[in-house]
Structure formats: C-alpha cells, structure tokens
Amino acid sequence: MRRFYINSNGRIKRKENSITFEFEEGSEIKKRDIPINDIDSIHIFSEVDINTKALNLISQYDITIHVYNYYNFYSGSYVPRKKNVSGILLIDQVKYHIDPESRHYLAVSFIEGAIFHIIRNLRKNSLPTEDIEDLEKNLEKIFTTKTTEELMAIEGNTRKKYYQLFNKIIKNNDFFFNKRGKNPPIDPINALISFGNSLMYNSVLSEIYRTQLDPTISYLHAPQEKRFSLCLDLAEIFKPLIIDPIIFSLINKKMINKSDFDIDLDYAYLNEEGRKKFLKAYEEKMEETIKHRKLNRNVSYKYLIRLECYKLIKHFITDEVYKPFKAWW
C-alpha cells in the first residue's frame, strides 16, 4: 500500500467501483485513475472538488485523505469510520495516560528513540566526536527526569544543538541553516523540515488508523482538541530517521535548488516543482526495505511505523514492555 499525491487542481469522481481524478491541462480535460486497491492515503496539495459518492467508496477501502494549504501546511484529514476499535484497549490506553509513572516512561521512550536517531545521523555524516558528546549526555539525562517539562527541555536543547550542526552536514553552498523558524518557515531548509514533518505526521496517522489505537490519547505531547497527539509522539522517533536524511540527500546531491522555493524576506515555501521532488524522495524512502532482525524478513520504512504501533498495543495489554525503535544498520 502506498500514498497517492495530488498536485493539480481538479476533481475526484466515482465511476462505478473506481475513482478518477479529472484535471485540466491546457485546453484538455485529462483523467487519471486512482488505484483504490493499492493506496492507503490521498494527499491533496491543490484545489480539489470531491462529492459524497466518491467519499463513500473511499471510506469502504479505509483510505484517509490529508489536505494541505497553499503554503504546504497540514490543514486536516478525512478519516473514514474506524473499523478496528477495541473498548478494552482504549481503557488500557487511558490507564497508561492517567498514571504519571506509566505516562512518563512512554514519553521518555519516544525521546530516547528521537535522540538515538539524531546521534545516528551525525555519526553517519562523519561528524567529530566532540560535536556529538553533548547530545550523548542529553540521551543519558532523559532517564533521570521526573516530569514531562524536564524531558521536553532536554529534547529542545538537543534539537537546538543538532540544528546548529546542520551546516557541517550540508555540502551545498546555496543552502545555509541559521535557526529553526517554522511559523512560517524562514528559509528553504526550514521549509523542507516543516514539509517533511507534516508528511511524517500524516503517515503515522494512517498507520495508527489501521490498528486499534486511539490517536488522540498521547503520552509525550499533551492531548488537545483538534489534533491527533499520539501521531506527534510516534513521529518523534521517525522524523530524524526518515525526514532529515532525505533533506541532506536532496541538498547535497543538488537534486533540489533555490528555484524550487518561493522565497520572500519573511518566509520560504516549496513551490510545486520542489514539492514534487520532495514527495518523490519521500515515497522512495518509505518503500525502501531492510531485513528486520526479529521478523527475519524484509520490511519497508513505512511498515516500521505500523510495527511501532503494534509494540505499543503489546505494552498496553502487558504482553511486552515497550522499547522505542532504534535503527541498527
């Protein structure tokens, strides 16, 4: 199962038991079939009309629709009626949230996975030991924290130092990373980070949706209205594993350049051409496979997210203590 991306204005229509995307190209009306049997989500980056006939069929196939605005920011999702539900698991999820010790254990685990992959990125890019030492100390410190506030402070410090090292990894003189600025992104690298993180958030949501987990009950990020905060928790592990290497690769191999962004004094956004380049790299990365040590078979990066959801479920039903995913290759 893969993702289907729409970058052109048009309309999604149902034709019998299939879905078609119609769009204008010059003076012509063109059609492209949406492979409804082979996709798990549709990502819309343009102006698209859709009717209830199409939505009904999309819902039958459990396909989520994620919508992004003009600036590539995530706007919201259409999530079909959830079929994989379990009242017992929901109660267990809540129990682990309201118990301070149980909740903190999971919060620490998510940050442990995040910092591990941050350090891994620095090592894979051959940064000197002195650049990594402080981050390794932060990884040790998270296990001594007592509150989420302490934990988030260490996480924030780690990311700040990590971002300061970006320019040692980036070998393209057209790009320079000054600081993290995301509302709006203040430069092209920030635009890439924000866009990639949005994609990862929605990929996690699609995987959670295919399990019995409730995406609104979280442990690191505070549960709030209008957001699926468990997606934010799990995305912490996979952003440095998947998104950051894509950014480094696109920039260092000069696959993306300044012309792929709309840049002003106060903001920078990927334009359509730049967005397509990132989506292509993201899709290739998510479909890449590795030999799983425990399952003893090849699994994709995308499926690693699903496996992380299953590990959480095992933790909640006291079958196996949760340990965050850590890449071993």
Short mmCIF file of C-alpha atoms in Angstrom, two decimals:
data_model
loop_
_atom_site.label_atom_id
_atom_site.label_comp_id
_atom_site.label_asym_id
_atom_site.label_seq_id
_atom_site.Cartn_x
_atom_site.Cartn_y
_atom_site.Cartn_z
CA MET A 1 0.00 0.00 0.00
CA ARG A 2 1.35 3.43 -0.92
CA ARG A 3 0.33 7.07 -0.92
CA PHE A 4 -1.34 8.99 -3.77
CA TYR A 5 -0.38 12.66 -4.19
CA ILE A 6 -2.45 15.29 -5.99
CA ASN A 7 -0.64 18.48 -7.03
CA SER A 8 -3.02 19.75 -9.75
CA ASN A 9 -6.40 21.47 -9.43
CA GLY A 10 -9.33 19.26 -10.39
CA ARG A 11 -11.98 16.94 -9.06
CA ILE A 12 -12.18 13.42 -7.65
CA LYS A 13 -15.09 11.47 -9.12
CA ARG A 14 -16.52 7.99 -8.72
CA LYS A 15 -17.10 5.86 -11.78
CA GLU A 16 -18.85 2.64 -10.81
CA ASN A 17 -16.40 0.91 -8.42
CA SER A 18 -13.36 3.04 -9.20
CA ILE A 19 -12.15 6.56 -8.52
CA THR A 20 -10.85 9.01 -11.13
CA PHE A 21 -9.08 12.34 -10.82
CA GLU A 22 -10.03 14.84 -13.54
CA PHE A 23 -7.85 17.87 -14.21
CA GLU A 24 -7.28 20.46 -16.91
CA GLU A 25 -4.08 20.53 -18.90
CA GLY A 26 -4.16 23.42 -21.33
CA SER A 27 -7.48 23.19 -23.13
CA GLU A 28 -7.85 19.46 -22.46
CA ILE A 29 -9.63 17.61 -19.67
CA LYS A 30 -7.45 14.71 -18.60
CA LYS A 31 -8.25 11.79 -16.33
CA ARG A 32 -6.07 9.70 -14.08
CA ASP A 33 -7.32 6.62 -12.31
CA ILE A 34 -6.71 6.47 -8.58
CA PRO A 35 -5.56 2.90 -7.72
CA ILE A 36 -8.02 2.49 -4.88
CA ASN A 37 -6.93 -1.12 -4.19
CA ASP A 38 -3.27 -0.18 -3.80
CA ILE A 39 -3.22 3.02 -1.71
CA ASP A 40 -3.74 3.77 1.96
CA SER A 41 -4.00 7.57 1.77
CA ILE A 42 -4.53 10.51 -0.57
CA HIS A 43 -2.56 13.73 -0.04
CA ILE A 44 -4.04 16.88 -1.61
CA PHE A 45 -1.84 19.95 -2.22
CA SER A 46 -4.14 21.80 -4.62
CA GLU A 47 -7.77 22.88 -5.10
CA VAL A 48 -9.81 19.70 -5.46
CA ASP A 49 -13.55 19.04 -5.50
CA ILE A 50 -14.94 15.74 -4.27
CA ASN A 51 -18.53 14.50 -3.86
CA THR A 52 -20.14 12.12 -1.41
CA LYS A 53 -20.32 9.27 -3.94
CA ALA A 54 -16.54 9.28 -4.18
CA LEU A 55 -16.15 9.66 -0.40
CA ASN A 56 -18.41 6.68 0.23
CA LEU A 57 -16.26 4.43 -1.95
CA ILE A 58 -13.04 5.80 -0.48
CA SER A 59 -14.41 5.06 3.00
CA GLN A 60 -15.17 1.46 2.05
CA TYR A 61 -11.48 0.99 1.29
CA ASP A 62 -10.40 2.68 4.57
CA ILE A 63 -8.44 5.37 2.73
CA THR A 64 -7.58 8.55 4.64
CA ILE A 65 -7.44 11.92 2.87
CA HIS A 66 -4.94 14.53 4.08
CA VAL A 67 -5.28 18.16 2.97
CA TYR A 68 -2.52 20.78 2.86
CA ASN A 69 -2.91 24.52 2.30
CA TYR A 70 -1.22 26.82 -0.23
CA TYR A 71 1.90 27.00 1.96
CA ASN A 72 2.18 23.19 2.29
CA PHE A 73 0.96 23.28 5.90
CA TYR A 74 -1.22 20.40 7.05
CA SER A 75 -4.85 21.57 7.25
CA GLY A 76 -6.75 18.44 8.26
CA SER A 77 -7.78 14.91 7.41
CA TYR A 78 -10.81 12.98 6.32
CA VAL A 79 -10.73 9.74 8.30
CA PRO A 80 -13.33 7.06 7.47
CA ARG A 81 -15.34 5.44 10.23
CA LYS A 82 -12.83 3.45 12.25
CA LYS A 83 -13.41 -0.28 11.98
CA ASN A 84 -10.53 -1.52 14.14
CA VAL A 85 -11.91 -0.49 17.51
CA SER A 86 -11.45 -2.03 20.95
CA GLY A 87 -13.06 -0.64 24.07
CA ILE A 88 -10.72 -2.73 26.23
CA LEU A 89 -7.61 -1.32 24.55
CA LEU A 90 -9.00 2.21 24.80
CA ILE A 91 -9.38 1.77 28.56
CA ASP A 92 -5.81 0.47 28.79
CA GLN A 93 -4.53 3.44 26.77
CA VAL A 94 -6.24 5.83 29.15
CA LYS A 95 -4.86 3.98 32.19
CA TYR A 96 -1.32 4.48 30.94
CA HIS A 97 -2.04 8.15 30.33
CA ILE A 98 -3.51 8.99 33.74
CA ASP A 99 -0.83 7.11 35.69
CA PRO A 100 2.11 9.60 35.93
CA GLU A 101 4.84 6.96 36.09
CA SER A 102 3.47 4.91 33.18
CA ARG A 103 2.97 8.00 31.07
CA HIS A 104 6.45 9.33 31.77
CA TYR A 105 8.03 6.01 30.83
CA LEU A 106 6.47 6.22 27.37
CA ALA A 107 7.34 9.91 26.99
CA VAL A 108 10.98 9.14 27.78
CA SER A 109 10.92 6.23 25.33
CA PHE A 110 9.77 8.43 22.44
CA ILE A 111 12.53 10.98 23.12
CA GLU A 112 15.05 8.16 23.55
CA GLY A 113 14.25 6.96 20.03
CA ALA A 114 14.43 10.51 18.66
CA ILE A 115 17.81 11.38 20.19
CA PHE A 116 19.25 7.98 19.24
CA HIS A 117 18.45 8.66 15.57
CA ILE A 118 19.71 12.24 15.80
CA ILE A 119 23.08 10.95 17.05
CA ARG A 120 23.00 8.26 14.36
CA ASN A 121 22.61 10.94 11.66
CA LEU A 122 25.65 12.82 12.98
CA ARG A 123 27.77 9.68 13.07
CA LYS A 124 26.70 8.59 9.59
CA ASN A 125 27.77 12.01 8.32
CA SER A 126 31.18 11.61 9.99
CA LEU A 127 30.93 14.49 12.45
CA PRO A 128 33.71 14.57 15.05
CA THR A 129 33.19 13.07 18.49
CA GLU A 130 33.27 16.47 20.23
CA ASP A 131 30.18 17.52 18.25
CA ILE A 132 28.25 14.51 19.49
CA GLU A 133 29.30 14.33 23.15
CA ASP A 134 26.74 16.84 24.45
CA LEU A 135 23.92 15.02 22.68
CA GLU A 136 25.05 11.69 24.12
CA LYS A 137 24.97 13.28 27.59
CA ASN A 138 21.44 14.51 26.91
CA LEU A 139 20.43 10.96 25.98
CA GLU A 140 21.62 9.81 29.40
CA LYS A 141 19.88 12.71 31.18
CA ILE A 142 16.39 11.87 29.93
CA PHE A 143 16.31 8.76 32.15
CA THR A 144 16.74 10.93 35.26
CA THR A 145 13.82 13.24 34.51
CA LYS A 146 10.71 13.21 36.64
CA THR A 147 8.36 15.44 34.63
CA THR A 148 7.43 15.98 31.02
CA GLU A 149 8.59 19.59 31.31
CA GLU A 150 12.13 18.44 32.23
CA LEU A 151 12.07 15.94 29.40
CA MET A 152 10.91 18.47 26.81
CA ALA A 153 13.58 20.93 27.95
CA ILE A 154 16.29 18.33 27.24
CA GLU A 155 14.67 17.48 23.91
CA GLY A 156 14.57 21.16 22.94
CA ASN A 157 18.23 21.61 23.89
CA THR A 158 19.16 18.53 21.87
CA ARG A 159 17.38 19.72 18.75
CA LYS A 160 18.89 23.20 19.06
CA LYS A 161 22.41 21.73 19.14
CA TYR A 162 21.52 19.29 16.37
CA TYR A 163 20.29 22.09 14.11
CA GLN A 164 23.47 24.04 14.80
CA LEU A 165 25.38 21.14 13.24
CA PHE A 166 23.31 21.04 10.05
CA ASN A 167 25.77 23.27 8.21
CA LYS A 168 28.53 20.72 8.86
CA ILE A 169 26.41 18.08 7.13
CA ILE A 170 25.18 20.24 4.26
CA LYS A 171 27.80 20.48 1.50
CA ASN A 172 25.87 22.76 -0.86
CA ASN A 173 26.87 26.43 -0.59
CA ASP A 174 23.45 27.55 -1.86
CA PHE A 175 21.90 26.46 1.43
CA PHE A 176 22.65 27.71 4.93
CA PHE A 177 20.74 26.91 8.11
CA ASN A 178 20.67 29.70 10.69
CA LYS A 179 17.99 28.60 13.18
CA ARG A 180 14.67 26.79 13.36
CA GLY A 181 11.82 29.05 12.35
CA LYS A 182 8.58 27.39 11.34
CA ASN A 183 5.57 29.72 11.53
CA PRO A 184 6.18 30.49 8.73
CA PRO A 185 9.41 28.74 7.63
CA ILE A 186 12.06 31.45 7.39
CA ASP A 187 14.37 29.84 4.84
CA PRO A 188 14.48 26.87 2.41
CA ILE A 189 15.86 24.37 4.94
CA ASN A 190 13.14 25.27 7.42
CA ALA A 191 10.60 24.82 4.63
CA LEU A 192 11.95 21.32 3.95
CA ILE A 193 11.85 20.39 7.65
CA SER A 194 8.29 21.65 8.13
CA PHE A 195 7.00 19.97 4.99
CA GLY A 196 8.72 16.68 5.78
CA ASN A 197 7.45 16.68 9.36
CA SER A 198 3.88 17.20 8.11
CA LEU A 199 4.21 14.21 5.80
CA MET A 200 5.57 12.08 8.63
CA TYR A 201 2.77 13.14 10.98
CA ASN A 202 0.16 12.07 8.43
CA SER A 203 1.94 8.81 7.62
CA VAL A 204 1.88 7.94 11.32
CA LEU A 205 -1.83 8.81 11.48
CA SER A 206 -2.56 6.49 8.55
CA GLU A 207 -0.72 3.63 10.27
CA ILE A 208 -2.38 4.22 13.66
CA TYR A 209 -5.74 4.21 11.90
CA ARG A 210 -5.09 0.66 10.74
CA THR A 211 -4.65 -0.55 14.31
CA GLN A 212 -6.91 -0.42 17.36
CA LEU A 213 -5.02 2.51 18.92
CA ASP A 214 -6.81 5.79 19.57
CA PRO A 215 -4.72 8.60 18.00
CA THR A 216 -5.98 11.26 20.43
CA ILE A 217 -4.53 9.70 23.61
CA SER A 218 -0.85 10.60 23.92
CA TYR A 219 1.96 10.49 26.46
CA LEU A 220 4.68 12.96 25.47
CA HIS A 221 2.55 15.66 23.85
CA ALA A 222 -0.47 16.84 25.79
CA PRO A 223 -3.77 15.58 24.36
CA GLN A 224 -5.66 18.52 22.89
CA GLU A 225 -8.76 19.12 20.87
CA LYS A 226 -8.40 19.22 17.09
CA ARG A 227 -5.22 17.18 16.87
CA PHE A 228 -4.13 13.54 16.92
CA SER A 229 -1.41 13.91 19.52
CA LEU A 230 -0.32 10.25 19.58
CA CYS A 231 0.86 10.84 15.99
CA LEU A 232 3.16 13.57 17.30
CA ASP A 233 4.56 11.15 19.90
CA LEU A 234 5.44 8.40 17.44
CA ALA A 235 6.63 10.84 14.77
CA GLU A 236 9.42 11.94 17.14
CA ILE A 237 11.16 8.59 16.55
CA PHE A 238 10.86 8.62 12.77
CA LYS A 239 11.48 12.27 11.82
CA PRO A 240 15.27 12.07 12.28
CA LEU A 241 15.36 8.56 10.82
CA ILE A 242 13.44 9.35 7.62
CA ILE A 243 12.91 13.09 7.05
CA ASP A 244 16.34 14.53 7.91
CA PRO A 245 18.34 12.10 5.71
CA ILE A 246 16.01 12.96 2.80
CA ILE A 247 16.75 16.66 3.31
CA PHE A 248 20.52 16.11 3.47
CA SER A 249 20.43 13.94 0.36
CA LEU A 250 18.30 16.32 -1.72
CA ILE A 251 20.53 19.28 -0.88
CA ASN A 252 23.94 17.61 -1.04
CA LYS A 253 23.21 15.83 -4.33
CA LYS A 254 21.82 19.13 -5.70
CA MET A 255 18.55 17.43 -6.56
CA ILE A 256 16.77 20.46 -5.16
CA ASN A 257 17.83 24.10 -5.56
CA LYS A 258 16.72 27.63 -4.74
CA SER A 259 14.42 27.76 -7.78
CA ASP A 260 12.28 25.08 -6.09
CA PHE A 261 11.16 27.56 -3.42
CA ASP A 262 9.03 30.68 -3.23
CA ILE A 263 11.22 32.94 -1.10
CA ASP A 264 10.46 36.33 0.44
CA LEU A 265 12.02 38.34 3.25
CA ASP A 266 9.87 36.67 5.91
CA TYR A 267 9.19 33.19 4.58
CA ALA A 268 10.18 30.36 2.24
CA TYR A 269 7.92 27.63 0.85
CA LEU A 270 8.40 24.75 -1.55
CA ASN A 271 6.76 25.53 -4.89
CA GLU A 272 5.01 22.82 -6.91
CA GLU A 273 8.18 21.63 -8.61
CA GLY A 274 10.09 21.47 -5.33
CA ARG A 275 7.20 19.72 -3.63
CA LYS A 276 7.13 17.02 -6.32
CA LYS A 277 10.87 16.41 -5.86
CA PHE A 278 10.45 16.01 -2.11
CA LEU A 279 7.42 13.74 -2.48
CA LYS A 280 9.31 11.51 -4.92
CA ALA A 281 12.23 11.17 -2.49
CA TYR A 282 9.84 10.57 0.43
CA GLU A 283 7.96 7.86 -1.43
CA GLU A 284 11.19 6.10 -2.38
CA LYS A 285 12.42 6.23 1.21
CA MET A 286 9.18 4.90 2.66
CA GLU A 287 9.20 1.96 0.23
CA GLU A 288 12.86 1.13 0.90
CA THR A 289 13.23 -2.14 2.81
CA ILE A 290 15.55 -3.51 5.45
CA LYS A 291 15.97 -7.01 6.90
CA HIS A 292 14.12 -7.00 10.21
CA ARG A 293 16.13 -8.76 12.88
CA LYS A 294 13.17 -10.06 14.85
CA LEU A 295 10.79 -10.88 11.99
CA ASN A 296 13.64 -12.22 9.84
CA ARG A 297 12.16 -10.74 6.66
CA ASN A 298 12.36 -7.52 4.68
CA VAL A 299 10.05 -4.72 5.80
CA SER A 300 9.65 -1.17 4.46
CA TYR A 301 10.31 2.01 6.42
CA LYS A 302 6.57 2.61 6.19
CA TYR A 303 5.81 -0.73 7.83
CA LEU A 304 8.26 0.01 10.64
CA ILE A 305 5.75 2.66 11.79
CA ARG A 306 2.97 0.08 11.86
CA LEU A 307 5.18 -2.27 13.87
CA GLU A 308 5.77 0.53 16.38
CA CYS A 309 2.00 0.80 16.84
CA TYR A 310 1.77 -2.93 17.48
CA LYS A 311 4.56 -2.66 20.08
CA LEU A 312 2.54 0.00 21.91
CA ILE A 313 -0.51 -2.26 21.90
CA LYS A 314 1.53 -5.10 23.39
CA HIS A 315 2.74 -2.68 26.07
CA PHE A 316 -0.80 -1.59 26.95
CA ILE A 317 -2.06 -5.16 27.29
CA THR A 318 1.06 -6.04 29.39
CA ASP A 319 2.26 -8.55 26.82
CA GLU A 320 5.67 -6.95 26.23
CA VAL A 321 7.34 -3.81 27.64
CA TYR A 322 7.64 -1.11 25.01
CA LYS A 323 11.11 -0.21 23.77
CA PRO A 324 11.48 2.51 21.12
CA PHE A 325 12.62 1.54 17.65
CA LYS A 326 16.35 2.06 17.05
CA ALA A 327 17.86 1.55 13.61
CA TRP A 328 20.67 -1.00 13.74
CA TRP A 329 22.04 -0.63 10.22
#
